[in-house]
Short mmCIF file of C-alpha atoms in Angstrom, two decimals:
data_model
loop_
_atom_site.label_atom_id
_atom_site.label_comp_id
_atom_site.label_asym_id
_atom_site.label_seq_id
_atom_site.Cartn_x
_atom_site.Cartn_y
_atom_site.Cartn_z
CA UNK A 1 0.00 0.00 0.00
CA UNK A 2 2.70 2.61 0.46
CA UNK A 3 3.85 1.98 -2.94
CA UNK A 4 0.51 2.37 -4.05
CA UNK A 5 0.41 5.91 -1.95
CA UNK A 6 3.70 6.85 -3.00
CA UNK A 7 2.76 6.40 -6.91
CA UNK A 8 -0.65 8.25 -6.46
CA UNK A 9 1.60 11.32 -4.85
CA UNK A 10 3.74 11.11 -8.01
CA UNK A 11 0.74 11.51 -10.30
CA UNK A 12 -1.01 14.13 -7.96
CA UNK A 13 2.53 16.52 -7.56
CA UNK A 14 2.97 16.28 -11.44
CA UNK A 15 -0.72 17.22 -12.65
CA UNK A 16 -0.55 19.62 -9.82
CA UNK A 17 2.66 21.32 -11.09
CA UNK A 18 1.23 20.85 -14.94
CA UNK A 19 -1.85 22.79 -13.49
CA UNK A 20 0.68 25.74 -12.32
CA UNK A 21 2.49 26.03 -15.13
CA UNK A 22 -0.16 26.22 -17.56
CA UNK A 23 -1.99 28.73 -15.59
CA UNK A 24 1.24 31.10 -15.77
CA UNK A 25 0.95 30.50 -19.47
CA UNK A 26 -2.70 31.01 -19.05
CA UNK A 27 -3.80 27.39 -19.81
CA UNK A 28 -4.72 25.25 -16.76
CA UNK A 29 -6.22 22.80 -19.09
CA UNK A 30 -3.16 22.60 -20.81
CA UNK A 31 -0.61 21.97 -18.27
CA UNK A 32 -2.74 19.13 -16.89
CA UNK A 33 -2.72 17.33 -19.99
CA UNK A 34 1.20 17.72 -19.68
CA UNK A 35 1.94 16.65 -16.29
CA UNK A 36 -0.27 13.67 -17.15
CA UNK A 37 1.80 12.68 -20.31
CA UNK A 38 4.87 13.35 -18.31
CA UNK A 39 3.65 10.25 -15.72
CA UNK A 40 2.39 8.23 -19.07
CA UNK A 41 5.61 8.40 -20.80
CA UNK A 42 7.49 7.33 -17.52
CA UNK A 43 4.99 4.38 -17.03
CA UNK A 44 5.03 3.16 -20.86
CA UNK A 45 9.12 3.50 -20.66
CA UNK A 46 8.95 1.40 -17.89
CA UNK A 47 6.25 -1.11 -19.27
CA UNK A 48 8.73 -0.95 -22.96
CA UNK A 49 12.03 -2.30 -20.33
CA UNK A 50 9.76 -4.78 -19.08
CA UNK A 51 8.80 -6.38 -21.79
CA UNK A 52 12.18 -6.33 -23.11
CA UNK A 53 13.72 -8.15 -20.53
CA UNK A 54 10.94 -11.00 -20.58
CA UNK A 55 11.30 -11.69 -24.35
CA UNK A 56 14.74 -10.64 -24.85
CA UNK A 57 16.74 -11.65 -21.94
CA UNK A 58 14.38 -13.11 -19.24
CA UNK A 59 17.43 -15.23 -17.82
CA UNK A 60 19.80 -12.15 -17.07
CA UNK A 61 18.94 -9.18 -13.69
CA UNK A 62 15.67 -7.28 -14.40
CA UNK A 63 16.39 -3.38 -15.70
CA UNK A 64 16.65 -0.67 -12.74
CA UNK A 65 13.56 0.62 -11.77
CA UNK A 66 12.48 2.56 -8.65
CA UNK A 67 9.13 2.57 -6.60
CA UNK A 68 6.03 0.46 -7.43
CA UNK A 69 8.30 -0.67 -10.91
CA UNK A 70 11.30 -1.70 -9.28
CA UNK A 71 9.42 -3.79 -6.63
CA UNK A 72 7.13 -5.20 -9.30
CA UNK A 73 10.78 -6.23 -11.36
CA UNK A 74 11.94 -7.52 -7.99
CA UNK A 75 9.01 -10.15 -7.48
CA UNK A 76 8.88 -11.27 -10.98
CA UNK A 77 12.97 -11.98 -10.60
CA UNK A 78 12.53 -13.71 -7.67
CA UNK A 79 9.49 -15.72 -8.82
CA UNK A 80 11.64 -16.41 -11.63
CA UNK A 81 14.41 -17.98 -10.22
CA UNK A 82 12.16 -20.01 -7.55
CA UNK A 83 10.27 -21.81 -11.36
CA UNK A 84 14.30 -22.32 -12.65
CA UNK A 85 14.77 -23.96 -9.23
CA UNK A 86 11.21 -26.15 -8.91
CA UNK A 87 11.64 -27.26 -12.49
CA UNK A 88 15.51 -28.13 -12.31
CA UNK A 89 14.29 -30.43 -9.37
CA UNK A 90 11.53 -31.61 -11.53
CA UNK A 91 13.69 -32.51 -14.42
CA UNK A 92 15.65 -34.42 -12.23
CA UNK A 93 13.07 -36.27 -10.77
CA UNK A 94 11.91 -37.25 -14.43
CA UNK A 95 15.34 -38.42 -15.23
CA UNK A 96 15.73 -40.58 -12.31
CA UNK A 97 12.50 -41.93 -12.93
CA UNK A 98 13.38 -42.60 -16.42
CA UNK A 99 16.70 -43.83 -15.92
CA UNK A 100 15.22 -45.98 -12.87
CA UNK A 101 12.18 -47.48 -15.90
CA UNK A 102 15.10 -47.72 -18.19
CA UNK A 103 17.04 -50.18 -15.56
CA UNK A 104 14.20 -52.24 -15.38
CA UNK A 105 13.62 -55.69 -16.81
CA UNK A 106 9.54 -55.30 -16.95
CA UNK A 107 8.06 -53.44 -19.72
CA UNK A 108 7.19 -50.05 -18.65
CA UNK A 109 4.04 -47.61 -21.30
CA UNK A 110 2.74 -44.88 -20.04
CA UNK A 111 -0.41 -43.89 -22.59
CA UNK A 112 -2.53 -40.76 -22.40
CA UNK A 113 -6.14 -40.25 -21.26
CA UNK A 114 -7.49 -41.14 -24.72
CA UNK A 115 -4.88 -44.18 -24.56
CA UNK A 116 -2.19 -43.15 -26.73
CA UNK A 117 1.49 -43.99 -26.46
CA UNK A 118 3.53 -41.00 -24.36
CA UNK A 119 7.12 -43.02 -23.15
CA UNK A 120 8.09 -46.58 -22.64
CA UNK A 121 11.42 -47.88 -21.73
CA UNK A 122 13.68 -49.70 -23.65
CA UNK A 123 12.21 -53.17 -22.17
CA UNK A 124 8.97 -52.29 -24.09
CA UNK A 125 11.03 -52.05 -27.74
CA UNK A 126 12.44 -55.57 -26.80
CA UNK A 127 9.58 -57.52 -25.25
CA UNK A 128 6.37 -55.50 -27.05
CA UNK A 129 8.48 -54.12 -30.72
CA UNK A 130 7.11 -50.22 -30.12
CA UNK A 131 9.32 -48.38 -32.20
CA UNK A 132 9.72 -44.64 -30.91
CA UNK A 133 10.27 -43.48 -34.47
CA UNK A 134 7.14 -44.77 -35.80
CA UNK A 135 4.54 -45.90 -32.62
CA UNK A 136 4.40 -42.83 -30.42
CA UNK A 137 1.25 -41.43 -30.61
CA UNK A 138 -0.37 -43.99 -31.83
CA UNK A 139 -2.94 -46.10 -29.86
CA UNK A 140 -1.88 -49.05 -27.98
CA UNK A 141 -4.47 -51.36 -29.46
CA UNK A 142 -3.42 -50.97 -32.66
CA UNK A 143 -0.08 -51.86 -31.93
CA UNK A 144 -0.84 -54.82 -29.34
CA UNK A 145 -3.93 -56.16 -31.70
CA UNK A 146 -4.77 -59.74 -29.38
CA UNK A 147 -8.39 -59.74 -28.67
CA UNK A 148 -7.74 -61.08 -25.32
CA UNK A 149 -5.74 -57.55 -24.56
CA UNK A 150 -8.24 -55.12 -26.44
CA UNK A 151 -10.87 -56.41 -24.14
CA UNK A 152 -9.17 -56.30 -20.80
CA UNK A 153 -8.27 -52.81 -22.12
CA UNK A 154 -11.47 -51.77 -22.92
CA UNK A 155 -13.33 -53.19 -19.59
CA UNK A 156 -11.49 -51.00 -17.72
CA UNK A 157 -11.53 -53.37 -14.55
CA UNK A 158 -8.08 -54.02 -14.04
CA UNK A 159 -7.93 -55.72 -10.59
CA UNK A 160 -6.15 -58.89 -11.84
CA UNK A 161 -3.18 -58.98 -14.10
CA UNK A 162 -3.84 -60.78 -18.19
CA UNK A 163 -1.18 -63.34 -19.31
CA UNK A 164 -1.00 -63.48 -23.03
CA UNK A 165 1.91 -64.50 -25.71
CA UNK A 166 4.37 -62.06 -26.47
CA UNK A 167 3.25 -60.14 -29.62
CA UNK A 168 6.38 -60.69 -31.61
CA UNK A 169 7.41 -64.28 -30.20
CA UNK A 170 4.25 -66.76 -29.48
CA UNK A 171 7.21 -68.67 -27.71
CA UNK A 172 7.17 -66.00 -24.83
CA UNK A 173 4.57 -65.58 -22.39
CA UNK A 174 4.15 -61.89 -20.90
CA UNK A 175 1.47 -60.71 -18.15
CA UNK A 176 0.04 -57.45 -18.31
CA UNK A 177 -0.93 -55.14 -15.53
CA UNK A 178 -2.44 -51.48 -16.08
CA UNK A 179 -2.95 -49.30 -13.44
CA UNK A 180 -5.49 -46.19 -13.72
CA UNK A 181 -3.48 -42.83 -12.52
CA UNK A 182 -4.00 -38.94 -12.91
CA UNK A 183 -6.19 -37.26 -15.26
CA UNK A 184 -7.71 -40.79 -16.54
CA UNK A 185 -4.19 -41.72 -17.98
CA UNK A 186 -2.61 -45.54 -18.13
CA UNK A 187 0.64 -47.02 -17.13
CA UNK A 188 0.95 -50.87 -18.41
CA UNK A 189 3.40 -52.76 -16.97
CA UNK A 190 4.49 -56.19 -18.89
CA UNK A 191 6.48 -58.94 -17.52
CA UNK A 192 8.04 -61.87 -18.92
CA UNK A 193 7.04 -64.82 -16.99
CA UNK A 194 7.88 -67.73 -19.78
CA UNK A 195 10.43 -69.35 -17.14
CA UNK A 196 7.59 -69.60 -13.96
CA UNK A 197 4.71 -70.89 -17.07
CA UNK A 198 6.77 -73.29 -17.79
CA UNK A 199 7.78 -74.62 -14.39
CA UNK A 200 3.60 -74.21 -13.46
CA UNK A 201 3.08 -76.78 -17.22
CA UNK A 202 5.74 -79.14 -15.71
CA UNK A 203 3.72 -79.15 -12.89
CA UNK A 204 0.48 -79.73 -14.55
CA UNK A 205 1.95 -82.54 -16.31
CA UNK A 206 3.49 -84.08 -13.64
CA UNK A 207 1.26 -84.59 -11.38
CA UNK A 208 -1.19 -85.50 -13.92
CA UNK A 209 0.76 -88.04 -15.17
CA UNK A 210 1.86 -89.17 -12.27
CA UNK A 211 -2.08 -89.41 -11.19
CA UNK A 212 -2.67 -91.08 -14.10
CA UNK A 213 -0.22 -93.69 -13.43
CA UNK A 214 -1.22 -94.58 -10.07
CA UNK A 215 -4.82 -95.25 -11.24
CA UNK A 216 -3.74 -98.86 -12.97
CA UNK A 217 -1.83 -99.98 -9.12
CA UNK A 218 -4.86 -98.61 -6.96
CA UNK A 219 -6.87 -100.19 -9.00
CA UNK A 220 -5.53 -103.57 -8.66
CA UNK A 221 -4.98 -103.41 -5.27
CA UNK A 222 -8.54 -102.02 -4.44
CA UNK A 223 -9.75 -105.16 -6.16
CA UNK A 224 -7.74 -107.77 -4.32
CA UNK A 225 -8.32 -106.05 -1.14
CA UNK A 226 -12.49 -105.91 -1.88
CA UNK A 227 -11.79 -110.50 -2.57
CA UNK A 228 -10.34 -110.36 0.96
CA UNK A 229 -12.82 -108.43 2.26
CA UNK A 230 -15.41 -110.81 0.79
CA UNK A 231 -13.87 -113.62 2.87
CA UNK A 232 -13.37 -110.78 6.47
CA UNK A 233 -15.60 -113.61 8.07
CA UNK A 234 -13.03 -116.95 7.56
CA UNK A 235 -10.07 -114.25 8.83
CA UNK A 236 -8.72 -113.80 11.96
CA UNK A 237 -10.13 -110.88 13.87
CA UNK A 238 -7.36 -109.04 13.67
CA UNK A 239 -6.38 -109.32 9.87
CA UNK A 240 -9.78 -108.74 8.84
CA UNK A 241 -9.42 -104.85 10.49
CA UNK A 242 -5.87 -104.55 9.15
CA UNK A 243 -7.65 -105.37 5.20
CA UNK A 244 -10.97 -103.38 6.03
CA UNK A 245 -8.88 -100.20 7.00
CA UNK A 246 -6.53 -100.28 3.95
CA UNK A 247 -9.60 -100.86 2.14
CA UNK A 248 -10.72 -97.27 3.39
CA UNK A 249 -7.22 -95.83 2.51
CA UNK A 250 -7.56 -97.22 -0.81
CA UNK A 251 -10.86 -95.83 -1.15
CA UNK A 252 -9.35 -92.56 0.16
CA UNK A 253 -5.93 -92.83 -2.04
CA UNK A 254 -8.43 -93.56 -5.10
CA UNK A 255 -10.63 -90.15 -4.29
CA UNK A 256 -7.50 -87.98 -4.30
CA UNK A 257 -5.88 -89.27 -7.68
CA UNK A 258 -9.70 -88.62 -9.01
CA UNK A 259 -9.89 -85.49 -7.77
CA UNK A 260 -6.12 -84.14 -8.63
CA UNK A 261 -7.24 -85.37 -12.91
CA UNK A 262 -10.15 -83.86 -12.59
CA UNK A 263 -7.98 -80.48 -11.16
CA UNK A 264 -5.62 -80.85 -13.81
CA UNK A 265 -8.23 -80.93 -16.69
CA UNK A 266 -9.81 -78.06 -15.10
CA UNK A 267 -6.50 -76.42 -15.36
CA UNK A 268 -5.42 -77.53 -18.99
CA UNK A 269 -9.05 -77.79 -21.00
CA UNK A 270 -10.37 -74.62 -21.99
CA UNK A 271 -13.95 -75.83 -21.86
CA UNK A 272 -16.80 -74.26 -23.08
CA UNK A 273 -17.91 -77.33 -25.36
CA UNK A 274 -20.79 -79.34 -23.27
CA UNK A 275 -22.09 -75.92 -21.72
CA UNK A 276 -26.23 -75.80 -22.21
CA UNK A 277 -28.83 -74.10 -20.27
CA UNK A 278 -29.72 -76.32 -17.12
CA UNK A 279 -32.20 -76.53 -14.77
CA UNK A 280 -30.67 -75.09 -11.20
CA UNK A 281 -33.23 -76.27 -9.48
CA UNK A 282 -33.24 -80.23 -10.53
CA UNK A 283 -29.46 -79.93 -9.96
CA UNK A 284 -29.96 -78.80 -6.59
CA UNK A 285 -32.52 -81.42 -5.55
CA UNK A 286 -29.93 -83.95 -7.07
CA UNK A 287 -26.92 -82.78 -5.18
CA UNK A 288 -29.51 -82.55 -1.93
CA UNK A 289 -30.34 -86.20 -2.33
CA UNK A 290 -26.53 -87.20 -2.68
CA UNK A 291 -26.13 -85.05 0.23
CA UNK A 292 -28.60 -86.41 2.50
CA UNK A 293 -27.22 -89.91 1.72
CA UNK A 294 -23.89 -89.10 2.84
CA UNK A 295 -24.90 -87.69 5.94
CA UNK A 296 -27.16 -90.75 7.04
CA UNK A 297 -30.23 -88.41 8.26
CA UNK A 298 -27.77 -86.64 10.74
CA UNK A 299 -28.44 -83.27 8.77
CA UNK A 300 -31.38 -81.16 7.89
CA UNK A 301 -31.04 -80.16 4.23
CA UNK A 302 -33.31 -78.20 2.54
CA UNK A 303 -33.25 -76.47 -1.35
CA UNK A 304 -34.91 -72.60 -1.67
CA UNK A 305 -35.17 -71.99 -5.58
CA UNK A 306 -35.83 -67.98 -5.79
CA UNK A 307 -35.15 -67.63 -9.34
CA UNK A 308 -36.63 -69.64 -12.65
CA UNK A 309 -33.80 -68.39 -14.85
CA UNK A 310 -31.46 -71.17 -16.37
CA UNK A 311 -28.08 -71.21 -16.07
CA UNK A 312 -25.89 -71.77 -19.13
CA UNK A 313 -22.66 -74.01 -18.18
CA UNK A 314 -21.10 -77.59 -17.91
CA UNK A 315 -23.74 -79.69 -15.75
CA UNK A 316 -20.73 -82.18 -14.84
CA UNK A 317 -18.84 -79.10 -13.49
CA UNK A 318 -21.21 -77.32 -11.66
CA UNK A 319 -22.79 -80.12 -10.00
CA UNK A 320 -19.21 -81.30 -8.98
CA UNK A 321 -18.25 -77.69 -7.89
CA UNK A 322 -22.09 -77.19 -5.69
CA UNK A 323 -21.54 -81.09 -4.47
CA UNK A 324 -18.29 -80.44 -2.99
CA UNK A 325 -19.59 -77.55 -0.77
CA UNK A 326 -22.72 -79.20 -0.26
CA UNK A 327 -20.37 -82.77 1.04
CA UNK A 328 -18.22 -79.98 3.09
CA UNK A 329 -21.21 -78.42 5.26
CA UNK A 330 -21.81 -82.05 5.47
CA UNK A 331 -18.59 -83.63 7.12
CA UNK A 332 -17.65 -80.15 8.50
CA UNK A 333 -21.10 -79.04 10.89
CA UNK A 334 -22.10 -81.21 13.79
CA UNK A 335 -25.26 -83.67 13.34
CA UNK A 336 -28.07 -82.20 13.21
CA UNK A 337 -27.20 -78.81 11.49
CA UNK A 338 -29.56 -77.20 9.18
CA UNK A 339 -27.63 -77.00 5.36
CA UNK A 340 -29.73 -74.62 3.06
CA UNK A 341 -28.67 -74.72 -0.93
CA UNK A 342 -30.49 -71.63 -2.56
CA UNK A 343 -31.38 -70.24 -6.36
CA UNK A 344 -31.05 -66.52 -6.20
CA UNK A 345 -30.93 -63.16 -7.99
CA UNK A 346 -28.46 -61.07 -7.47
CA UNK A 347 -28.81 -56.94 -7.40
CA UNK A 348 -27.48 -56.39 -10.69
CA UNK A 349 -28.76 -59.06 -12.98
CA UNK A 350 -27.06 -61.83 -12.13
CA UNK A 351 -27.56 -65.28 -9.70
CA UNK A 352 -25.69 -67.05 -7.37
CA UNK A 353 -26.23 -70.68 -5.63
CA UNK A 354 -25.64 -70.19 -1.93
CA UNK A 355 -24.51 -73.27 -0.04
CA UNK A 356 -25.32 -72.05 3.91
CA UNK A 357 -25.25 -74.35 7.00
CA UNK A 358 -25.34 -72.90 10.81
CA UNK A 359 -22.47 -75.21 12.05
CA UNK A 360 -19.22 -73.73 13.98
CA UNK A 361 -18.22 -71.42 10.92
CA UNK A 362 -14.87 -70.45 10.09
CA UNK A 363 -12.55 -67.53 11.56
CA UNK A 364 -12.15 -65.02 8.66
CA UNK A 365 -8.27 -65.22 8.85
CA UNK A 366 -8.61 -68.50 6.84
CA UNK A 367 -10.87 -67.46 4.15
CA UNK A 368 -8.46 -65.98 1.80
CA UNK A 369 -6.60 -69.40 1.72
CA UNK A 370 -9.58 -71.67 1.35
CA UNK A 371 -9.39 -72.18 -2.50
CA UNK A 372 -5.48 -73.61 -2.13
CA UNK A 373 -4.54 -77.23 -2.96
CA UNK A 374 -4.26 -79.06 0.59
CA UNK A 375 -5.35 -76.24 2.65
CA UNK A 376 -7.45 -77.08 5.68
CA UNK A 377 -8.79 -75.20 8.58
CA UNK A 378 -8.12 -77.98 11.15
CA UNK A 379 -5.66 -80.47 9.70
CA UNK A 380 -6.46 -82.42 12.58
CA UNK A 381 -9.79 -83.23 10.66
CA UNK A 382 -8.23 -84.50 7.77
CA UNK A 383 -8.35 -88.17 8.23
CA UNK A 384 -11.94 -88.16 10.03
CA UNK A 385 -13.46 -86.58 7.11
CA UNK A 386 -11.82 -88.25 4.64
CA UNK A 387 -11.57 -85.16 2.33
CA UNK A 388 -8.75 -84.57 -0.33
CA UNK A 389 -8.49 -81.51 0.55
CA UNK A 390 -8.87 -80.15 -2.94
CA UNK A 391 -12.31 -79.85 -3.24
CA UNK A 392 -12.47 -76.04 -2.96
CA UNK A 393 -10.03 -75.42 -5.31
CA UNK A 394 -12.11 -77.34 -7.80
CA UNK A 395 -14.79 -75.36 -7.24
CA UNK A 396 -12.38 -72.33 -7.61
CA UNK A 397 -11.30 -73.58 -11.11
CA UNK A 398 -15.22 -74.39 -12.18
CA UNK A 399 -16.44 -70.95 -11.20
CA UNK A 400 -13.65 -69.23 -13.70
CA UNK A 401 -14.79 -71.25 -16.41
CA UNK A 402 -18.45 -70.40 -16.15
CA UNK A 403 -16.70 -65.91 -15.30
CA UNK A 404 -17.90 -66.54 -11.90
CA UNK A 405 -16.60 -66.18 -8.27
CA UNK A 406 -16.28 -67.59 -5.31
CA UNK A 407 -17.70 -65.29 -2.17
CA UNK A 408 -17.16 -66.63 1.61
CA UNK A 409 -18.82 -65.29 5.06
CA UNK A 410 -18.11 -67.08 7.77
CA UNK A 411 -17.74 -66.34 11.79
CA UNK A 412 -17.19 -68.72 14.41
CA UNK A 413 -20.25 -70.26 15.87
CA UNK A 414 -22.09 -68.13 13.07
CA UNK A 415 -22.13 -71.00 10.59
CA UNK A 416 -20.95 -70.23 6.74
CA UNK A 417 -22.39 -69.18 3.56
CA UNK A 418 -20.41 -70.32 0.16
CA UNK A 419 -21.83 -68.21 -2.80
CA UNK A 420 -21.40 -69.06 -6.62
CA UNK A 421 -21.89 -65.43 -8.15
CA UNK A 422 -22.73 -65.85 -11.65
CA UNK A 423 -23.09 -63.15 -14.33
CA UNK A 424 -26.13 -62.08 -15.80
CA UNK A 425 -24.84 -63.50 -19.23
CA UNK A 426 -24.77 -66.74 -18.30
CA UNK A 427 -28.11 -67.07 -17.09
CA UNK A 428 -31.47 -67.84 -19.41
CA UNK A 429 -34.43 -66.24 -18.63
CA UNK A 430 -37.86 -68.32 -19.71
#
């Protein structure tokens, strides 16, 4: 403000003086309109330095000025040198960051908001073949063309990574992960993992071959052991326990090589070739009845059908994946538990089958490991049950074939509810 004051002073002394002058020369008028271009001319002088220095030499000291002009040449030096500052930091952030991309193995794109190239690192020319002479700019679907990619693109849900082969070697196996950041813009990450899909196919094929193999021995020896057991009644006591309990861990032996082929096919077949609309509600009533027989009338099950829509899928699978959790509120919940399966409609268009039982429940810590080979809540339980221990995971692998999920809620002493969420386009609506 005293700048301000001290400028409106200048003005006022020279129109005043104008105003004495021109009244000794017998024009008032006239010396007003002369002090007045006296402050003008100073001001546009000052405005004409001002601009020179910003367009002509903005790096070099700002032109001596006094008063409300100096101070005004001051701030705009200092603010000056405080933007050479912030962006000398800035451009060395950016070239750490890019030298830090550049050292990495993974593919690193960073695309616009409209999902155009902007920068990738030198990984991305190797493993994708973008070509900064030619691709920037240009669209990332029209340079990585699989329909598998343009989709998971386009969906916009990007919560789980996509494995696809490598666009310029089918040999190579890359997973892509794009992560939503700023003003709508994309960065895509791409890794090779060719070694670990290997190592996860040699696994496949082991143990399905070795699974395979023990099929033929099992099945010899289950068939000796069930002669013997005809005959239990001319045996000693004792052997005839000995042969009926390695008749059970046949039996059991023989329900975990079943259930690891039937994993491994879920694993290896892409599927999709016996799905048909079926009838929920006979498949329910079917699993109930297979249900009730295992239990020997110690459990209460009951089906609730709140939909009529069909649901389009492999009846094989999905009565394997609903038996399993059906036979696990079973063995798992004390006699005389209530076991609900239910037919619903979901919120927003879809339906789930809800497998629900009021037994002793499960502590939530557990839940996210439930659908792992082997993994059991109480391995003491293991051998009462006589599970495999690979049932969930099944059901796991069943539910991503039909683009459904697997949702768990479970307390202790609350019971548990397994729900099969499946989308609205797989269901048929009479």
């Amino acid at each position: 403000m005293r700048l301000w004051s001290r400028e409106l002073w200048r003005i006022a002394w020279l129109a005043t003086i104008g105003v004495c002058l021109g009244w000794l020369l017998g024009s008032a008028g006239l010396g007003l309109a002369a002090g007045l271009s006296v402050c003008l001319f100073h001001h546009l002088r000052q405005l004409r330095a001002l601009f020179q220095w910003l367009t002509l030499n903005p790096n070099d000291e700002p032109p001596a000025a006094s008063g409300m002009w100096g101070e005004l040449l001051d701030r705009l030096y200092r603010y000056q040198k405080s933007q050479r500052i912030t962006q000398g930091r800035l451009r060395a952030t950016l070239a750490r960051i890019q030298e830090s991309s550049e050292a990495m193995r993974d593919s690193v794109v960073m695309l616009d908001r409209h999902g155009d190239l902007e920068w990738w690192n030198s990984a991305a020319t190797d493993m994708l073949g973008l070509q900064t002479a030619h691709d920037r700019g240009q669209h990332i679907t029209n340079l990585l063309r699989d329909p598998g990619f343009i989709s998971y693109f386009n969906a916009r849900d990007y919560s789980e990574p996509l494995t696809l082969p490598s666009p310029i070697d089918e040999r190579s196996i890359l997973q892509y992960q794009i992560t939503l950041y700023g003003d709508d813009e994309r960065l895509v990450m791409a890794r090779d993992i060719t070694r670990l899909h290997r190592l996860e196919q040699m696994r496949r094929d082991f143990v399905a071959n070795v699974s395979h193999e023990l099929r033929t021995p099992l099945t010899v020896l289950s068939g000796y052991l069930e002669t013997y057991g005809d005959l239990a009644d001319q045996l000693p006591p004792r052997l005839g326990r000995g042969i009926e309990q390695m008749q059970d861990q046949t039996q059991r032996m023989q329900n975990l090589v079943n259930d690891l082929l039937l994993l491994s096919r879920l694993e290896i077949d892409q599927g999709g070739q016996d799905h048909q609309p079926l009838s929920v509600e006979q498949l329910l009533n079917s699993v109930r009845q297979d249900a009730l027989a295992l239990s020997h009338g110690k459990h209460a099950v009951h089906v609730v059908i709140e939909s009529d829509a069909r649901l389009l899928g492999s009846e094989q699978e999905i009565r394997s994946a609903i038996s399993n959790l059906a036979f696990n509120a079973v063995r798992y919940t004390p006699a005389g538990s209530q076991i609900t399966l239910r037919w619903a409609t979901m919120i927003d268009g879809g339906a789930c089958i809800e497998i629900e039982d009021d037994g002793d429940g499960i502590d939530p810590v557990h839940i996210p490991r439930l659908t792992e080979r082997f993994y059991r809540v109480d391995k003491g339980r293991s051998t009462t049950t006589g599970g495999t221990g690979l049932g969930l995971a099944i059901v796991k692998h069943v539910l991503l074939r039909h683009e459904a999920q697997l949702q768990v809620e479970s307390h202790p002493e609350e019971g548990a509810l397994f729900r099969c969420v499946f989308p609205a386009t797989r269901l048929i609506k009479d």
